[in-house]
mmCIF file of C-alpha atoms in Angstrom:
data_model
loop_
_atom_site.group_PDB
_atom_site.id
_atom_site.type_symbol
_atom_site.label_atom_id
_atom_site.label_comp_id
_atom_site.label_asym_id
_atom_site.label_seq_id
_atom_site.Cartn_x
_atom_site.Cartn_y
_atom_site.Cartn_z
ATOM 1 C CA GLY A 73 -13.384 -55.354 16.630
ATOM 2 C CA LEU A 74 -10.366 -53.627 15.530
ATOM 3 C CA LEU A 75 -10.908 -50.307 17.490
ATOM 4 C CA ARG A 76 -11.428 -52.456 20.659
ATOM 5 C CA ARG A 77 -8.276 -54.329 20.221
ATOM 6 C CA SER A 78 -6.104 -51.201 19.395
ATOM 7 C CA GLY A 79 -7.521 -49.907 22.845
ATOM 8 C CA SER A 80 -8.925 -46.821 20.934
ATOM 9 C CA HIS A 81 -12.958 -47.633 20.998
ATOM 10 C CA GLY A 82 -14.420 -44.546 20.823
ATOM 11 C CA ASP A 83 -11.496 -42.337 20.628
ATOM 12 C CA PRO A 84 -11.712 -39.923 17.667
ATOM 13 C CA PHE A 85 -9.183 -40.554 14.683
ATOM 14 C CA VAL A 86 -8.455 -39.337 11.074
ATOM 15 C CA ALA A 87 -8.250 -42.037 8.557
ATOM 16 C CA LEU A 88 -5.425 -42.008 6.043
ATOM 17 C CA ALA A 89 -5.694 -44.169 2.869
ATOM 18 C CA PRO A 90 -2.541 -43.807 1.033
ATOM 19 C CA GLY A 91 -3.027 -46.341 -1.752
ATOM 20 C CA SER A 92 -4.303 -46.738 -5.100
ATOM 21 C CA ALA A 93 -4.163 -49.326 -7.898
ATOM 22 C CA TRP A 94 -2.644 -46.614 -10.240
ATOM 23 C CA GLY A 95 1.102 -45.634 -8.796
ATOM 24 C CA THR A 96 0.951 -42.072 -10.082
ATOM 25 C CA LYS A 97 -2.193 -41.645 -8.003
ATOM 26 C CA ARG A 98 -0.545 -42.179 -4.766
ATOM 27 C CA TRP A 99 0.427 -39.221 -2.934
ATOM 28 C CA PRO A 100 3.784 -39.621 -1.878
ATOM 29 C CA TYR A 101 3.888 -37.841 1.707
ATOM 30 C CA TYR A 102 1.450 -39.784 3.839
ATOM 31 C CA VAL A 103 4.342 -40.593 6.407
ATOM 32 C CA ASP A 104 5.102 -36.795 6.761
ATOM 33 C CA LEU A 105 1.257 -36.009 7.160
ATOM 34 C CA ALA A 106 0.822 -38.697 9.656
ATOM 35 C CA LYS A 107 3.554 -37.445 11.888
ATOM 36 C CA ARG A 108 2.371 -33.734 11.638
ATOM 37 C CA LEU A 109 -1.044 -35.091 12.651
ATOM 38 C CA VAL A 110 0.382 -37.176 15.743
ATOM 39 C CA ALA A 111 2.157 -34.188 16.722
ATOM 40 C CA GLU A 112 -1.144 -32.283 16.558
ATOM 41 C CA GLU A 113 -2.694 -34.950 19.010
ATOM 42 C CA PHE A 114 -4.589 -36.655 16.344
ATOM 43 C CA ARG A 115 -4.926 -40.543 16.413
ATOM 44 C CA ILE A 116 -4.474 -42.057 13.112
ATOM 45 C CA ALA A 117 -6.110 -45.381 11.197
ATOM 46 C CA VAL A 118 -4.456 -46.449 8.339
ATOM 47 C CA ILE A 119 -6.802 -48.208 5.654
ATOM 48 C CA GLY A 120 -6.052 -50.022 2.449
ATOM 49 C CA SER A 121 -5.626 -53.513 1.059
ATOM 50 C CA LYS A 122 -2.821 -55.972 0.621
ATOM 51 C CA PRO A 123 -0.552 -53.718 -1.965
ATOM 52 C CA ASP A 124 -0.663 -50.910 0.769
ATOM 53 C CA THR A 125 1.010 -53.092 3.396
ATOM 54 C CA ALA A 126 4.522 -51.611 2.653
ATOM 55 C CA ILE A 127 3.305 -47.820 2.935
ATOM 56 C CA ALA A 128 1.480 -48.739 5.892
ATOM 57 C CA ALA A 129 4.295 -50.133 7.599
ATOM 58 C CA GLU A 130 6.280 -46.957 6.694
ATOM 59 C CA ILE A 131 3.394 -44.990 8.231
ATOM 60 C CA ILE A 132 3.287 -47.008 11.403
ATOM 61 C CA GLU A 133 7.055 -47.227 11.997
ATOM 62 C CA SER A 134 7.409 -43.674 12.159
ATOM 63 C CA LEU A 135 4.842 -43.009 14.645
ATOM 64 C CA PRO A 136 4.789 -43.632 18.448
ATOM 65 C CA GLN A 137 3.228 -46.880 19.782
ATOM 66 C CA GLY A 138 -0.413 -46.450 20.581
ATOM 67 C CA SER A 139 -1.222 -43.700 18.244
ATOM 68 C CA VAL A 140 -2.163 -45.364 14.929
ATOM 69 C CA ILE A 141 -4.668 -48.312 14.172
ATOM 70 C CA ASN A 142 -3.348 -50.477 11.273
ATOM 71 C CA ALA A 143 -6.430 -51.576 9.295
ATOM 72 C CA VAL A 144 -4.470 -52.335 5.962
ATOM 73 C CA ASP A 145 -5.391 -55.823 4.687
ATOM 74 C CA PHE A 146 -7.274 -56.591 7.906
ATOM 75 C CA LEU A 147 -10.780 -55.805 6.940
ATOM 76 C CA PRO A 148 -13.441 -56.546 4.555
ATOM 77 C CA LEU A 149 -15.082 -53.934 2.317
ATOM 78 C CA LEU A 150 -18.079 -53.424 4.659
ATOM 79 C CA ALA A 151 -15.617 -53.127 7.712
ATOM 80 C CA SER A 152 -13.418 -50.677 5.938
ATOM 81 C CA ALA A 153 -16.689 -48.609 5.459
ATOM 82 C CA GLU A 154 -17.721 -48.809 8.976
ATOM 83 C CA LEU A 155 -14.232 -47.776 10.252
ATOM 84 C CA ILE A 156 -14.113 -44.790 7.700
ATOM 85 C CA GLY A 157 -17.665 -43.962 8.848
ATOM 86 C CA ARG A 158 -16.221 -43.681 12.370
ATOM 87 C CA ALA A 159 -13.387 -41.424 11.421
ATOM 88 C CA GLN A 160 -13.489 -37.704 11.877
ATOM 89 C CA ALA A 161 -12.276 -37.209 8.411
ATOM 90 C CA ILE A 162 -10.245 -39.266 5.736
ATOM 91 C CA VAL A 163 -7.402 -38.261 3.561
ATOM 92 C CA THR A 164 -7.186 -40.248 0.576
ATOM 93 C CA ASN A 165 -6.163 -40.498 -3.061
ATOM 94 C CA ASP A 166 -8.374 -40.504 -6.006
ATOM 95 C CA SER A 167 -9.287 -44.247 -5.011
ATOM 96 C CA ALA A 168 -11.856 -46.709 -3.458
ATOM 97 C CA PRO A 169 -11.713 -45.279 -0.014
ATOM 98 C CA GLN A 170 -12.881 -41.866 -1.219
ATOM 99 C CA HIS A 171 -15.941 -43.637 -2.528
ATOM 100 C CA LEU A 172 -16.577 -45.528 0.722
ATOM 101 C CA ALA A 173 -16.327 -42.309 2.532
ATOM 102 C CA SER A 174 -19.002 -40.648 0.318
ATOM 103 C CA ALA A 175 -21.243 -43.724 0.999
ATOM 104 C CA MET A 176 -20.500 -42.936 4.596
ATOM 105 C CA GLY A 177 -20.790 -39.138 4.860
ATOM 106 C CA THR A 178 -17.211 -38.880 6.142
ATOM 107 C CA PRO A 179 -15.416 -35.585 6.081
ATOM 108 C CA THR A 180 -13.061 -36.185 3.072
ATOM 109 C CA LEU A 181 -9.838 -34.698 1.731
ATOM 110 C CA THR A 182 -9.159 -36.360 -1.578
ATOM 111 C CA ILE A 183 -5.656 -35.723 -3.229
ATOM 112 C CA PHE A 184 -5.948 -35.790 -7.179
ATOM 113 C CA GLY A 185 -2.661 -35.753 -9.377
ATOM 114 C CA PRO A 186 -2.928 -36.928 -12.779
ATOM 115 C CA THR A 187 -6.770 -37.090 -12.565
ATOM 116 C CA VAL A 188 -9.430 -34.421 -11.643
ATOM 117 C CA PRO A 189 -12.753 -34.651 -10.053
ATOM 118 C CA GLU A 190 -14.206 -33.145 -13.011
ATOM 119 C CA PHE A 191 -14.144 -36.763 -14.470
ATOM 120 C CA GLY A 192 -17.137 -37.430 -12.197
ATOM 121 C CA PHE A 193 -15.182 -39.433 -9.508
ATOM 122 C CA GLY A 194 -14.857 -36.654 -6.871
ATOM 123 C CA PRO A 195 -16.016 -36.813 -3.173
ATOM 124 C CA LEU A 196 -19.556 -36.722 -2.358
ATOM 125 C CA ALA A 197 -19.607 -36.348 1.392
ATOM 126 C CA GLU A 198 -21.078 -33.000 2.507
ATOM 127 C CA ARG A 199 -17.883 -32.109 3.798
ATOM 128 C CA HIS A 200 -15.288 -32.296 1.412
ATOM 129 C CA VAL A 201 -12.319 -30.707 0.002
ATOM 130 C CA VAL A 202 -10.260 -31.432 -3.170
ATOM 131 C CA ALA A 203 -6.574 -30.998 -3.256
ATOM 132 C CA GLY A 204 -4.853 -30.741 -6.836
ATOM 133 C CA HIS A 205 -1.970 -28.662 -8.709
ATOM 134 C CA GLU A 206 -4.001 -26.181 -10.503
ATOM 135 C CA GLY A 207 -1.076 -24.448 -12.185
ATOM 136 C CA LEU A 208 -0.041 -27.315 -14.451
ATOM 137 C CA ASN A 209 -1.250 -27.459 -17.976
ATOM 138 C CA CYS A 210 -0.415 -31.190 -18.192
ATOM 139 C CA ARG A 211 -3.431 -32.192 -15.582
ATOM 140 C CA PRO A 212 -5.117 -34.192 -16.214
ATOM 141 C CA CYS A 213 -2.966 -36.381 -18.273
ATOM 142 C CA ASP A 214 -5.060 -39.644 -17.833
ATOM 143 C CA ARG A 215 -8.837 -40.613 -17.162
ATOM 144 C CA HIS A 216 -7.361 -43.084 -14.708
ATOM 145 C CA GLY A 217 -3.897 -42.266 -13.869
ATOM 146 C CA PRO A 218 -1.003 -43.568 -15.881
ATOM 147 C CA LYS A 219 1.530 -46.155 -14.694
ATOM 148 C CA ARG A 220 4.324 -43.459 -14.647
ATOM 149 C CA CYS A 221 4.214 -39.577 -15.274
ATOM 150 C CA PRO A 222 4.252 -38.989 -19.122
ATOM 151 C CA LEU A 223 6.621 -36.086 -18.716
ATOM 152 C CA GLY A 224 8.650 -37.625 -16.065
ATOM 153 C CA HIS A 225 8.289 -34.877 -13.332
ATOM 154 C CA TRP A 226 5.162 -36.292 -11.432
ATOM 155 C CA ARG A 227 4.702 -32.504 -10.236
ATOM 156 C CA CYS A 228 1.012 -33.061 -9.877
ATOM 157 C CA MET A 229 1.864 -34.971 -6.766
ATOM 158 C CA ARG A 230 5.476 -34.180 -5.769
ATOM 159 C CA GLU A 231 4.506 -30.328 -5.189
ATOM 160 C CA LEU A 232 1.418 -30.891 -3.104
ATOM 161 C CA THR A 233 3.355 -30.389 0.076
ATOM 162 C CA PRO A 234 2.282 -31.970 3.595
ATOM 163 C CA GLU A 235 1.855 -28.492 4.970
ATOM 164 C CA TYR A 236 -0.489 -27.489 2.359
ATOM 165 C CA ILE A 237 -2.589 -30.854 2.776
ATOM 166 C CA SER A 238 -2.362 -30.609 6.391
ATOM 167 C CA THR A 239 -3.928 -26.953 5.997
ATOM 168 C CA LEU A 240 -6.926 -28.359 3.849
ATOM 169 C CA LEU A 241 -7.401 -31.094 6.345
ATOM 170 C CA MET A 242 -8.066 -28.782 9.068
ATOM 171 C CA GLU A 243 -10.493 -26.860 6.820
ATOM 172 C CA VAL A 244 -12.400 -30.186 6.381
ATOM 173 C CA LEU A 245 -12.218 -30.823 10.311
ATOM 174 C CA ASN A 246 -13.268 -27.471 11.197
ATOM 175 C CA PRO A 247 -15.495 -25.855 8.554
ATOM 176 C CA PRO A 248 -16.277 -22.036 9.035
ATOM 177 C CA VAL A 249 -19.556 -21.559 10.764
ATOM 178 C CA PRO A 250 -22.120 -19.672 8.714
ATOM 179 C CA VAL A 251 -22.674 -16.292 9.825
#
């Protein structure tokens, strides 16, 4: 399969799912996060469908060759679930890959911008962390995520920094050992 062709069969990797049907639910810093992870010796798999091709290309072009698996628009749903199931963890927006990760039990970091997990669509994997800008009284602004920010500032996503998301990912990857 895809892992064998990429020469990484069996190597651990972190999945990134940068897409969403709703533009305001796409966290804008996946390229920065990917660079940060590769610098920490992580391999990356980028997951998504045809509309995610441009952001996937941006991520892949920013990384050294051999450090990333491009699974965007290559895999049917079940194969995507299988790939997510093999990941050490996934970083995803509030979108379909989060639900696949829940089904596969993959440790999950879900980034919520205009929506909130309280709507009932949060991650269900045993190990999961939710990122969301708690200090904004405009959140949630929409049940599914509006086409554009009603207030024009999109702070719910812009102010979730790659440093912050990276720190949360390390919590997902290395949960505290119960005493």
